[in-house]
Tab-separated table of C-alpha atoms and ligand atoms in Angstrom:
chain	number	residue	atom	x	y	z
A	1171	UNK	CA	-5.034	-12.722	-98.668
A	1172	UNK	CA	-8.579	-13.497	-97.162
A	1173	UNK	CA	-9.895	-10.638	-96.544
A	1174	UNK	CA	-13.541	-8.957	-95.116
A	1175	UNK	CA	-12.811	-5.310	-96.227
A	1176	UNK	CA	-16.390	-3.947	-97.766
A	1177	UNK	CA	-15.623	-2.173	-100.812
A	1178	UNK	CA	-18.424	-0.447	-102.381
A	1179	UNK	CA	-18.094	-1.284	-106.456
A	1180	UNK	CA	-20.182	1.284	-109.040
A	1181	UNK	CA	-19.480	0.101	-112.333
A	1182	UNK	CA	-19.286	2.243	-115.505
A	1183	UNK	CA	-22.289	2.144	-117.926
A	1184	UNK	CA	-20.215	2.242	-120.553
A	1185	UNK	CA	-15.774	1.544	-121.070
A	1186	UNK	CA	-14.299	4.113	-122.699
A	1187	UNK	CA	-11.727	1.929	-124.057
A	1188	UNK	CA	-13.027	1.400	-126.986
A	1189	UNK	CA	-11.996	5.164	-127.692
A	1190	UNK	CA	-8.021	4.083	-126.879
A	1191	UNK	CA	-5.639	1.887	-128.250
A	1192	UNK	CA	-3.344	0.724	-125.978
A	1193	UNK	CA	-0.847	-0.490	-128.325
A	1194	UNK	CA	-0.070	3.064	-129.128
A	1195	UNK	CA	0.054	5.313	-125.809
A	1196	UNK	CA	1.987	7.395	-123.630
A	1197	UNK	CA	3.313	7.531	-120.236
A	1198	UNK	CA	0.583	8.127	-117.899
A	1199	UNK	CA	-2.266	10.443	-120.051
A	1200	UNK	CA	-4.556	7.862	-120.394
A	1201	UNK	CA	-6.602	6.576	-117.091
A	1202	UNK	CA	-8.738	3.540	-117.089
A	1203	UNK	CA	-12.469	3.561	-116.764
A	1204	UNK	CA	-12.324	3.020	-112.367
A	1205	UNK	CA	-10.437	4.489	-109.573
A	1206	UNK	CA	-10.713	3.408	-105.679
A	1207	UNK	CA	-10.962	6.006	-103.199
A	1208	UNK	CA	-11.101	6.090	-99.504
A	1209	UNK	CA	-11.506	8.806	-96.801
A	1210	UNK	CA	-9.639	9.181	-93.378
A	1211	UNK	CA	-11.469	11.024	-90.786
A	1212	UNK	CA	-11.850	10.719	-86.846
A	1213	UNK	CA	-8.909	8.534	-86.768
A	1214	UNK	CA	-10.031	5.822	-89.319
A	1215	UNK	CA	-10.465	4.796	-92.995
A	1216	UNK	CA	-13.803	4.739	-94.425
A	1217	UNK	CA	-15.619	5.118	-97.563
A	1218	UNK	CA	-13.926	2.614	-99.008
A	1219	UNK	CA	-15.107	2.688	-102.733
A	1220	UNK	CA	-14.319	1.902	-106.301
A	1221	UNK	CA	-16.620	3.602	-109.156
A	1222	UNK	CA	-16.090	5.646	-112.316
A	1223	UNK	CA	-12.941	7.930	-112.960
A	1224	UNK	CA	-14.020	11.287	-112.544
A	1225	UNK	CA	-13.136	14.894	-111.089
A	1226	UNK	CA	-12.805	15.319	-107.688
A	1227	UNK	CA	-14.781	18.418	-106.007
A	1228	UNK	CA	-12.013	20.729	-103.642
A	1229	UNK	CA	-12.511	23.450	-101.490
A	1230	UNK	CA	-10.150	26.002	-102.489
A	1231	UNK	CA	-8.739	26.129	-99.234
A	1232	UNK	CA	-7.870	21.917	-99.655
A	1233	UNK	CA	-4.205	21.917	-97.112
A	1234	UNK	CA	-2.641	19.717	-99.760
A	1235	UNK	CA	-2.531	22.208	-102.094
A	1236	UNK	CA	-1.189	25.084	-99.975
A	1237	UNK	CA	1.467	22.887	-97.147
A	1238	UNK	CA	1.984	19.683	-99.622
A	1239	UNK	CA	1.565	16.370	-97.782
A	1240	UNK	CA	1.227	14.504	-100.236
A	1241	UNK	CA	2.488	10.891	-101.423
A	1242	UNK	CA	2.081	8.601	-104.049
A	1243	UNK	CA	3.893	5.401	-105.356
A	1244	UNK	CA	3.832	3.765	-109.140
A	1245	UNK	CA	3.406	0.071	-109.322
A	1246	UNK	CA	2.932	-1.662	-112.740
A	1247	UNK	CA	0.754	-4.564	-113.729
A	1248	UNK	CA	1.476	-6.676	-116.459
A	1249	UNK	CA	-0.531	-9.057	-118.284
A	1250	UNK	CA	1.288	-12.521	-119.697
A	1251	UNK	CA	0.729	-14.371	-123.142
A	1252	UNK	CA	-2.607	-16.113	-121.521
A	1253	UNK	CA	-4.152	-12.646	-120.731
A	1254	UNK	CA	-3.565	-13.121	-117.078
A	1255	UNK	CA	-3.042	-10.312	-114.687
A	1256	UNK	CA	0.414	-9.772	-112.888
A	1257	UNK	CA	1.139	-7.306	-110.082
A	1258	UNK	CA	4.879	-6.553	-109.742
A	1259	UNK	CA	5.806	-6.441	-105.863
A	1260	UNK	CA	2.795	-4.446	-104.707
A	1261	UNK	CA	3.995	-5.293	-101.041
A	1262	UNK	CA	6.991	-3.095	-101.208
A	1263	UNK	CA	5.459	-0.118	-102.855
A	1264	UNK	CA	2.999	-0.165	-99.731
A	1265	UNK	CA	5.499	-0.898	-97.316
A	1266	UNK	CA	7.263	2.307	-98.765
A	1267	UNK	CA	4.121	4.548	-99.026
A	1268	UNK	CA	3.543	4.037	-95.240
A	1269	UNK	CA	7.048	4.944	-94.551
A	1270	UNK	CA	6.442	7.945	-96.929
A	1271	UNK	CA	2.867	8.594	-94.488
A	1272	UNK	CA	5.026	8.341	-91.433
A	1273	UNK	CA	7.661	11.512	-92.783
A	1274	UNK	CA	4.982	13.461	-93.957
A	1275	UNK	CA	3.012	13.455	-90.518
A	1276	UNK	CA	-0.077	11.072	-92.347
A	1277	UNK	CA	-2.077	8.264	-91.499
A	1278	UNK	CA	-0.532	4.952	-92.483
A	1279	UNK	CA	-2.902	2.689	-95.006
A	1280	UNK	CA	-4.096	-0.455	-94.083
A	1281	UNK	CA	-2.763	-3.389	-95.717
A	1282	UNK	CA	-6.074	-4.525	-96.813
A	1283	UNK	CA	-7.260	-1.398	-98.311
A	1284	UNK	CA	-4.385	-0.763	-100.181
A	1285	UNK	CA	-3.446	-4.269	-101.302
A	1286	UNK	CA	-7.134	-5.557	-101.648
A	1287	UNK	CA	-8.105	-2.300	-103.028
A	1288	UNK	CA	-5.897	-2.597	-105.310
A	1289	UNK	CA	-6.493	-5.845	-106.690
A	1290	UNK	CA	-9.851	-5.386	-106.907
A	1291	UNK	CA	-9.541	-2.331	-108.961
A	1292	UNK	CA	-6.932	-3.892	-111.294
A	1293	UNK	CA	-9.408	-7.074	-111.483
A	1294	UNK	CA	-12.328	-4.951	-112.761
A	1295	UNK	CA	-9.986	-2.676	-114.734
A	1296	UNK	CA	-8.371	-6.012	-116.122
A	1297	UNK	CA	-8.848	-5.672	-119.903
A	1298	UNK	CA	-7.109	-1.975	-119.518
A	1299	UNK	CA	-3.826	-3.478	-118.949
A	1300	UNK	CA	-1.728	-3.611	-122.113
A	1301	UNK	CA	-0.485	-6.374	-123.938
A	1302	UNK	CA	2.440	-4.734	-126.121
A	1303	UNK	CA	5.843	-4.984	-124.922
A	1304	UNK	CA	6.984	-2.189	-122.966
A	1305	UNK	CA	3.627	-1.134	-122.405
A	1306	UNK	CA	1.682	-1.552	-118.941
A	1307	UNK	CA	-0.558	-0.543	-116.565
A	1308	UNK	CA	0.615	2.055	-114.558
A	1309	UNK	CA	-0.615	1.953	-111.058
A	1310	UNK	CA	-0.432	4.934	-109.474
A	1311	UNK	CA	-1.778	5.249	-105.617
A	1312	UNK	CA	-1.992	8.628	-103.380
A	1313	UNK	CA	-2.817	10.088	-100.736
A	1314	UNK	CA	-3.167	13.882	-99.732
A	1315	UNK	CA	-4.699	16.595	-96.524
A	1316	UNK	CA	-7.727	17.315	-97.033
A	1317	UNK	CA	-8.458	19.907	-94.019
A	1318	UNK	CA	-9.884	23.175	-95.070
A	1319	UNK	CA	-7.834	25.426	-92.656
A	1320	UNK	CA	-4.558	27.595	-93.385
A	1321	UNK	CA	-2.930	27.294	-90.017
A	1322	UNK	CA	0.278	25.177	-90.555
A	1323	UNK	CA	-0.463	21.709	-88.915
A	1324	UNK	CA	-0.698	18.003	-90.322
A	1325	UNK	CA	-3.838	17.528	-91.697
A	1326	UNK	CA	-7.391	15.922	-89.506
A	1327	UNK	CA	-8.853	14.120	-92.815
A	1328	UNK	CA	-6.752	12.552	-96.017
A	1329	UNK	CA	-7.893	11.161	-99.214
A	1330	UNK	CA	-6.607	7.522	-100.594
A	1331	UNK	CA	-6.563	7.176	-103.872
A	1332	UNK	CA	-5.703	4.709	-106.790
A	1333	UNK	CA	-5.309	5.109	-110.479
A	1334	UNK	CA	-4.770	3.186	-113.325
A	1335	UNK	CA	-2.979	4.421	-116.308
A	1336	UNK	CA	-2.105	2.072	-119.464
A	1337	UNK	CA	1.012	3.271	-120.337
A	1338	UNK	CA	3.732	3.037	-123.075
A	1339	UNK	CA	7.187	3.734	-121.836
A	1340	UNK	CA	8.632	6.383	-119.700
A	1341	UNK	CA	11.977	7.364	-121.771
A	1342	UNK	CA	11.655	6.164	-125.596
A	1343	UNK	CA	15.452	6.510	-125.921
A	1344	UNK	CA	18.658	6.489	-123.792
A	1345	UNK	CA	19.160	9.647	-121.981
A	1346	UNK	CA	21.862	12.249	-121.474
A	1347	UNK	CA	22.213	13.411	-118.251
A	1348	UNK	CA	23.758	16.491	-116.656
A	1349	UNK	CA	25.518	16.446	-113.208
A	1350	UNK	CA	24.159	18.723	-110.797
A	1351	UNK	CA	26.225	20.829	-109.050
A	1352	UNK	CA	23.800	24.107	-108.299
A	1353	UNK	CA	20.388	22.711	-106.936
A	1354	UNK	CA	19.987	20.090	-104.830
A	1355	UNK	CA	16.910	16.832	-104.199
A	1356	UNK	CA	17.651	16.066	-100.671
A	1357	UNK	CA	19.603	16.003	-97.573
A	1358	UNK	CA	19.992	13.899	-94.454
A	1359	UNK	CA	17.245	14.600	-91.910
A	1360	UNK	CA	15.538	15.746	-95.066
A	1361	UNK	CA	12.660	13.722	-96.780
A	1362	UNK	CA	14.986	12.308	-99.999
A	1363	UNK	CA	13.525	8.717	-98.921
A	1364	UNK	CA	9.795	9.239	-99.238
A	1365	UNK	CA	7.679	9.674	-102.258
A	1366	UNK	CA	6.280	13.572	-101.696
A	1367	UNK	CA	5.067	15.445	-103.978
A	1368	UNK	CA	7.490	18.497	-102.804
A	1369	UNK	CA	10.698	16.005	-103.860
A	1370	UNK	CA	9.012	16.260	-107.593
A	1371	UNK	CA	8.206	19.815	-107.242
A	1372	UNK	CA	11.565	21.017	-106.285
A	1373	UNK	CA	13.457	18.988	-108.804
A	1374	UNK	CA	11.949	19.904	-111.856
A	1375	UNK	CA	14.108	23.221	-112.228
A	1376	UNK	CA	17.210	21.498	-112.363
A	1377	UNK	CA	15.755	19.161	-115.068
A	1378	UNK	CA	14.683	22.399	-116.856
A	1379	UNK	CA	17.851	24.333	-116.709
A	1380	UNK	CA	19.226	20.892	-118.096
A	1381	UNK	CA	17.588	20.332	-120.782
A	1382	UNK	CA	18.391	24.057	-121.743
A	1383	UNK	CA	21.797	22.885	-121.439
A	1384	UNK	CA	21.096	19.712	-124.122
A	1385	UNK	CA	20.245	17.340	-121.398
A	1386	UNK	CA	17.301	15.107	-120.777
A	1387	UNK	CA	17.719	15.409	-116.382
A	1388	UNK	CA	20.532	15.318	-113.719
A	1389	UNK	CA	22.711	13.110	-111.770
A	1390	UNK	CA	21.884	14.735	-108.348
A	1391	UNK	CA	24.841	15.333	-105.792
A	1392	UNK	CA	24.833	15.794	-102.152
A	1393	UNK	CA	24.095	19.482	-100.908
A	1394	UNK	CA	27.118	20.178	-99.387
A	1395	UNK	CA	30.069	18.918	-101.541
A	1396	UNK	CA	28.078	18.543	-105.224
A	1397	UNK	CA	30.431	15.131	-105.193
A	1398	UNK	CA	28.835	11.902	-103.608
A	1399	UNK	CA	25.888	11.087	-106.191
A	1400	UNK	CA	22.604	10.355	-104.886
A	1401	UNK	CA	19.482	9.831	-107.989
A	1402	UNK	CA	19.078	10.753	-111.812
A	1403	UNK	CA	16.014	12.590	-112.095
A	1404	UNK	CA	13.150	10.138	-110.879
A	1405	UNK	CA	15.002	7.133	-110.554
A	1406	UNK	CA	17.791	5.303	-108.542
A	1407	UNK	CA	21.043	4.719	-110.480
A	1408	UNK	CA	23.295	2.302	-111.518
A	1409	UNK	CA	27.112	2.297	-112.689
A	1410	UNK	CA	29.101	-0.632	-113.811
A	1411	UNK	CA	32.599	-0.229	-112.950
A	1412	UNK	CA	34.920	-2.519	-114.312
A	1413	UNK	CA	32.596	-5.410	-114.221
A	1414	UNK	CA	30.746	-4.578	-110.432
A	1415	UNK	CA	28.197	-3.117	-109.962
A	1416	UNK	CA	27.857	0.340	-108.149
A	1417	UNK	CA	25.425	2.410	-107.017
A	1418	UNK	CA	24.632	4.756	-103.795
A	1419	UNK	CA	23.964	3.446	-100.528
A	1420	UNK	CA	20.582	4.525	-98.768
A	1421	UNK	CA	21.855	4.780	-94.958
A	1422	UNK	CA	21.043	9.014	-94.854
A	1423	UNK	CA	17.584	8.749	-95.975
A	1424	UNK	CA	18.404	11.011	-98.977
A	1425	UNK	CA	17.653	8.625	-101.722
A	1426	UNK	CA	14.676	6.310	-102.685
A	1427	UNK	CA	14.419	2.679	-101.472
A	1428	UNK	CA	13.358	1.861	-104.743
A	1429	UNK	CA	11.463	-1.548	-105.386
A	1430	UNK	CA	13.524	-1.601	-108.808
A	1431	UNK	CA	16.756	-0.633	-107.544
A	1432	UNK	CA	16.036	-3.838	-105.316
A	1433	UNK	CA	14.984	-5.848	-107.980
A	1434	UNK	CA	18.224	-5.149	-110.114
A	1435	UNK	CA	20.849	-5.732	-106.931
A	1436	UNK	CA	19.160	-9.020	-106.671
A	1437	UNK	CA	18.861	-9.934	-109.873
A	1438	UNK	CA	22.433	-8.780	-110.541
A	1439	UNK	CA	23.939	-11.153	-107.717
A	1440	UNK	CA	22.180	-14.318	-109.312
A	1441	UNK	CA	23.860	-13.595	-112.437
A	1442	UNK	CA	27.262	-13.421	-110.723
A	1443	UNK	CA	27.919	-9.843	-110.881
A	1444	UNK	CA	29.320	-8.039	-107.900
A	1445	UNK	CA	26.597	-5.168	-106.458
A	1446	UNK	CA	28.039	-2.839	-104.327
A	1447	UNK	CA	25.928	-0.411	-102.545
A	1448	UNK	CA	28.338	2.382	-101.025
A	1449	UNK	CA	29.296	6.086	-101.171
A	1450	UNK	CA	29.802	7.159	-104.792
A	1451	UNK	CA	31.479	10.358	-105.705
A	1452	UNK	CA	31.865	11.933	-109.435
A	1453	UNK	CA	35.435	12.003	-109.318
A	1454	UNK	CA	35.696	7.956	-108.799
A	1455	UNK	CA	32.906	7.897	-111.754
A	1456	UNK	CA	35.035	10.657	-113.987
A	1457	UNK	CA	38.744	8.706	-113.449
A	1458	UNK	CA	36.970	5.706	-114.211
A	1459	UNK	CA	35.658	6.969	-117.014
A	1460	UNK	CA	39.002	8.368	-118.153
A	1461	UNK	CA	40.567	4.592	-117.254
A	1462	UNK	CA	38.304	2.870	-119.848
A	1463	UNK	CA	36.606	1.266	-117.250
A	1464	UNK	CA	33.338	3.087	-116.594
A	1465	UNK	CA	31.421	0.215	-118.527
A	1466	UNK	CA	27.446	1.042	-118.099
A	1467	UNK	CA	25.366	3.634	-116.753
A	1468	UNK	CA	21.752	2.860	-116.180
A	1469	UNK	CA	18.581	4.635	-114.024
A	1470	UNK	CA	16.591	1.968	-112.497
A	1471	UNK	CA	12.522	2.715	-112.085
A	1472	UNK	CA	9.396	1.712	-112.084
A	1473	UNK	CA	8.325	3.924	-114.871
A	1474	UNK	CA	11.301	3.954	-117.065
A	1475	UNK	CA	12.554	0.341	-115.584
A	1476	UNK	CA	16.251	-0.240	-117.025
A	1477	UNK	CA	16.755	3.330	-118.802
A	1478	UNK	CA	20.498	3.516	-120.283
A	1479	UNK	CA	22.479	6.718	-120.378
A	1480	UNK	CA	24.511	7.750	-123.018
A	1481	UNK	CA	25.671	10.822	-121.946
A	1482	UNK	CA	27.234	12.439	-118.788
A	1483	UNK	CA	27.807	15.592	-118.821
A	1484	UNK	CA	30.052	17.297	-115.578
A	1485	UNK	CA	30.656	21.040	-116.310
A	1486	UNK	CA	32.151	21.124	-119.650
A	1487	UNK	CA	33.382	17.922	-119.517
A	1488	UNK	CA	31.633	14.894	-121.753
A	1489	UNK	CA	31.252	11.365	-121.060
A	1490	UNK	CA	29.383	9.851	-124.318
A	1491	UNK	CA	29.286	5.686	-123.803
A	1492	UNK	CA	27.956	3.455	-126.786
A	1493	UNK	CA	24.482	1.989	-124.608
A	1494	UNK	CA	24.437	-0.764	-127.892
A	1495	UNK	CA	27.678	-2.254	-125.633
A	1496	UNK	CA	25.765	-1.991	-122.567
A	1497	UNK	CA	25.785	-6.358	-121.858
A	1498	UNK	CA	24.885	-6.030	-117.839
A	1499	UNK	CA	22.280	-3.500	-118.464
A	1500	UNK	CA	20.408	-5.451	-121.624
A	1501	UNK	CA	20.575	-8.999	-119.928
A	1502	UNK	CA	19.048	-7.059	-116.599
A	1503	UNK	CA	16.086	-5.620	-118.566
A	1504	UNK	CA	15.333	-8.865	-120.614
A	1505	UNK	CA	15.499	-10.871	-116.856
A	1506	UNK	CA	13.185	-8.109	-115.500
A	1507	UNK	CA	11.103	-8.591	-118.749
A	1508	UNK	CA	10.457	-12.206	-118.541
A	1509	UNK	CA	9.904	-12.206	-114.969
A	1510	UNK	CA	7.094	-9.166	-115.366
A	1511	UNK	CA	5.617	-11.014	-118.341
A	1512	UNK	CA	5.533	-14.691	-116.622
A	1513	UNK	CA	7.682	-16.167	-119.033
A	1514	UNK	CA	9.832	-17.549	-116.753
A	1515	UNK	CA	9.093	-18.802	-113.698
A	1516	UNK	CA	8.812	-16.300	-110.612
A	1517	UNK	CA	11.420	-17.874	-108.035
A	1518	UNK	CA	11.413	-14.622	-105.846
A	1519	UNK	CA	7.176	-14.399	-105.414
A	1520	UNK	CA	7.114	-11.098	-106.801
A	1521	UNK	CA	4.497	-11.374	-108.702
A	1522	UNK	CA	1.012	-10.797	-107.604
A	1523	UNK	CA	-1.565	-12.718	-109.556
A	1524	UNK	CA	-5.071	-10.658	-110.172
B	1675	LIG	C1	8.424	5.919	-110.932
B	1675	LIG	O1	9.369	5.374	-111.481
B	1675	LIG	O2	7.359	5.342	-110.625
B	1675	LIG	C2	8.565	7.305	-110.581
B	1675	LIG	O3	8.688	7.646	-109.466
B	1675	LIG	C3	8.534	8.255	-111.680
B	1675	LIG	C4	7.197	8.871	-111.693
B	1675	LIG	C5	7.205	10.116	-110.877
B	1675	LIG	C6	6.725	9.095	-113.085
């Protein structure tokens, strides 16, 4: 996109990446030696800059950190066998983070300074992105309040920012996953579709109380029945079902519009399989289950990408599958793979060259 955003650029004197080797590193720990930021005040964006990673000074009294508007997104870039740089469908991830600005009572982002911003920062930052497989650059924009006032009101002034963090995968092995039937992520009229930072918050005790169960996270319900399924942990999700494809429809707002979920129905339909999105309750999934015909489970994200379950656990009853058998879910992953890696050719332009 031509473009005549100004963005300030303030190099480091001197990469830390020598000190990291990215063919050996966690989810999100590591950042890379830039960052963009941007400032919102009187009603527009300025400041546009990228320079050094560093701290970022707050007054105590920051309203992000005592009323929580605050959103974010996770993109990854990928780097094929010539050492070029690959976006994966930046466009929807900022599509989605304005619709997260609009629930949380922020600014929207300009196209440009999110999607120019971003590639500039991922250009400089180039040599940060990963080569091994399963291992990427994690891109993670955000945006927060940054009034200094404790009456209850959306925020004058924000803060943009984007991060880059080389990553190694999200889950290392298949999870088992606990059906929640005490807490609850979201309801309708709620904010279940944006990316807050409260949604993240709120969950993680029902992830804790699971794993002191055995589990890794949950298989949230709806609020009022614990029946119709709606996420597992961070991530959309994905049953095969005799041979279609099934997961929960998004029409209540209650579950993430998520740029993977996307990529797998349409990925799934070119390889013939039936996609269904449409209400999903635990008891079709358990008599399935019981029928032999509950053939895959899967969470679909942008950290953890294809993530197989092995385990479903509904009060005391267990639901271990073999994820080695898993076909739909391997071929999906290896499709995703090839397409993220440019070694086949990108027939749905989502890839974003650098
Ligand atoms: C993602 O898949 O990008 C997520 O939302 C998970 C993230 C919170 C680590």
């Amino acid at each position: 996109m031509e473009t005549d955003i100004d963005i300030n650029i303030t190099r480091v004197e001197s990469s830390k990446l020598k000190d990291i080797n990215l063919e050996n590193i966690p989810f999100g720990k590591y950042f890379s030696d830039h960052m963009l930021e941007a400032d919102y005040e009187n009603g527009e964006w300025k400041n546009v800059e990228i320079k050094p990673y560093q701290p970022l000074v707050i007054e105590p009294s920051l309203a992000a950190l005592h009323y929580g508007q605050s959103i974010f997104e996770g993109i990854k870039a990928y780097k094929d066998a010539n050492g070029e740089g690959y976006i994966f469908r930046p466009y929807d991830n900022f599509k989605r983070f304005n619709i997260s600005a609009a629930r949380m009572c922020m600014p929207t982002i300009p196209e440009e300074i999110f999607m120019e911003g971003m590639k500039q920062l991922v250009a400089l930052d180039k040599n940060w992105i990963p080569s091994k497989e399963d291992h990427t650059m994690y891109i993670r924009p955000l945006m927060f309040a940054t009034d200094t006032l404790l009456g209850v009101r959306p925020s004058d002034t924000y803060k943009f920012l984007i991060l880059l963090s080389p990553s190694g995968p999200y889950y290392t092995s298949p999870m088992k996953i606990y059906v929640e039937e005490k807490y609850s992520r979201s309801v309708k009229g709620g904010a279940g579709f944006s990316k807050n930072a409260g949604n993240y918050a709120t969950s993680m005790i029902a992830a804790k109380e699971a794993r002191a169960k055995g589990y890794d996270q949950v298989l949230w319900t709806d609020p009022f029945e614990h029946k119709w399924l709606q996420e597992v942990g961070m991530m959309n999700v994905m049953f095969i079902i005799d041979g279609v494809a099934v997961t929960p429809e998004l029409s209540e707002g209650t579950i993430l519009n998520g740029v993977t979920r996307n990529s797998a129905i349409v990925l799934l339909k070119e390889m013939g399989i039936e996609v269904q999105e449409r209400r999903l309750s635990i008891d079709e999934i358990v008599e399935a289950y019981k029928k032999g015909q509950l053939n895959e489970v899967f969470g679909c994200g942008t950290a953890a990408t294809i993530a197989p379950i092995k385990e479903l656990g509904y009060g005391d009853y267990r639901m271990p599958f073999d994820v080695e058998t898993f076909k739909i879910a391997a071929k999906l992953r290896k499709e995703m793979d090839d397409i993220r890696y440019a070694r086949i050719p990108d027939t749905h332009n989502w890839m974003v060259k650098i």
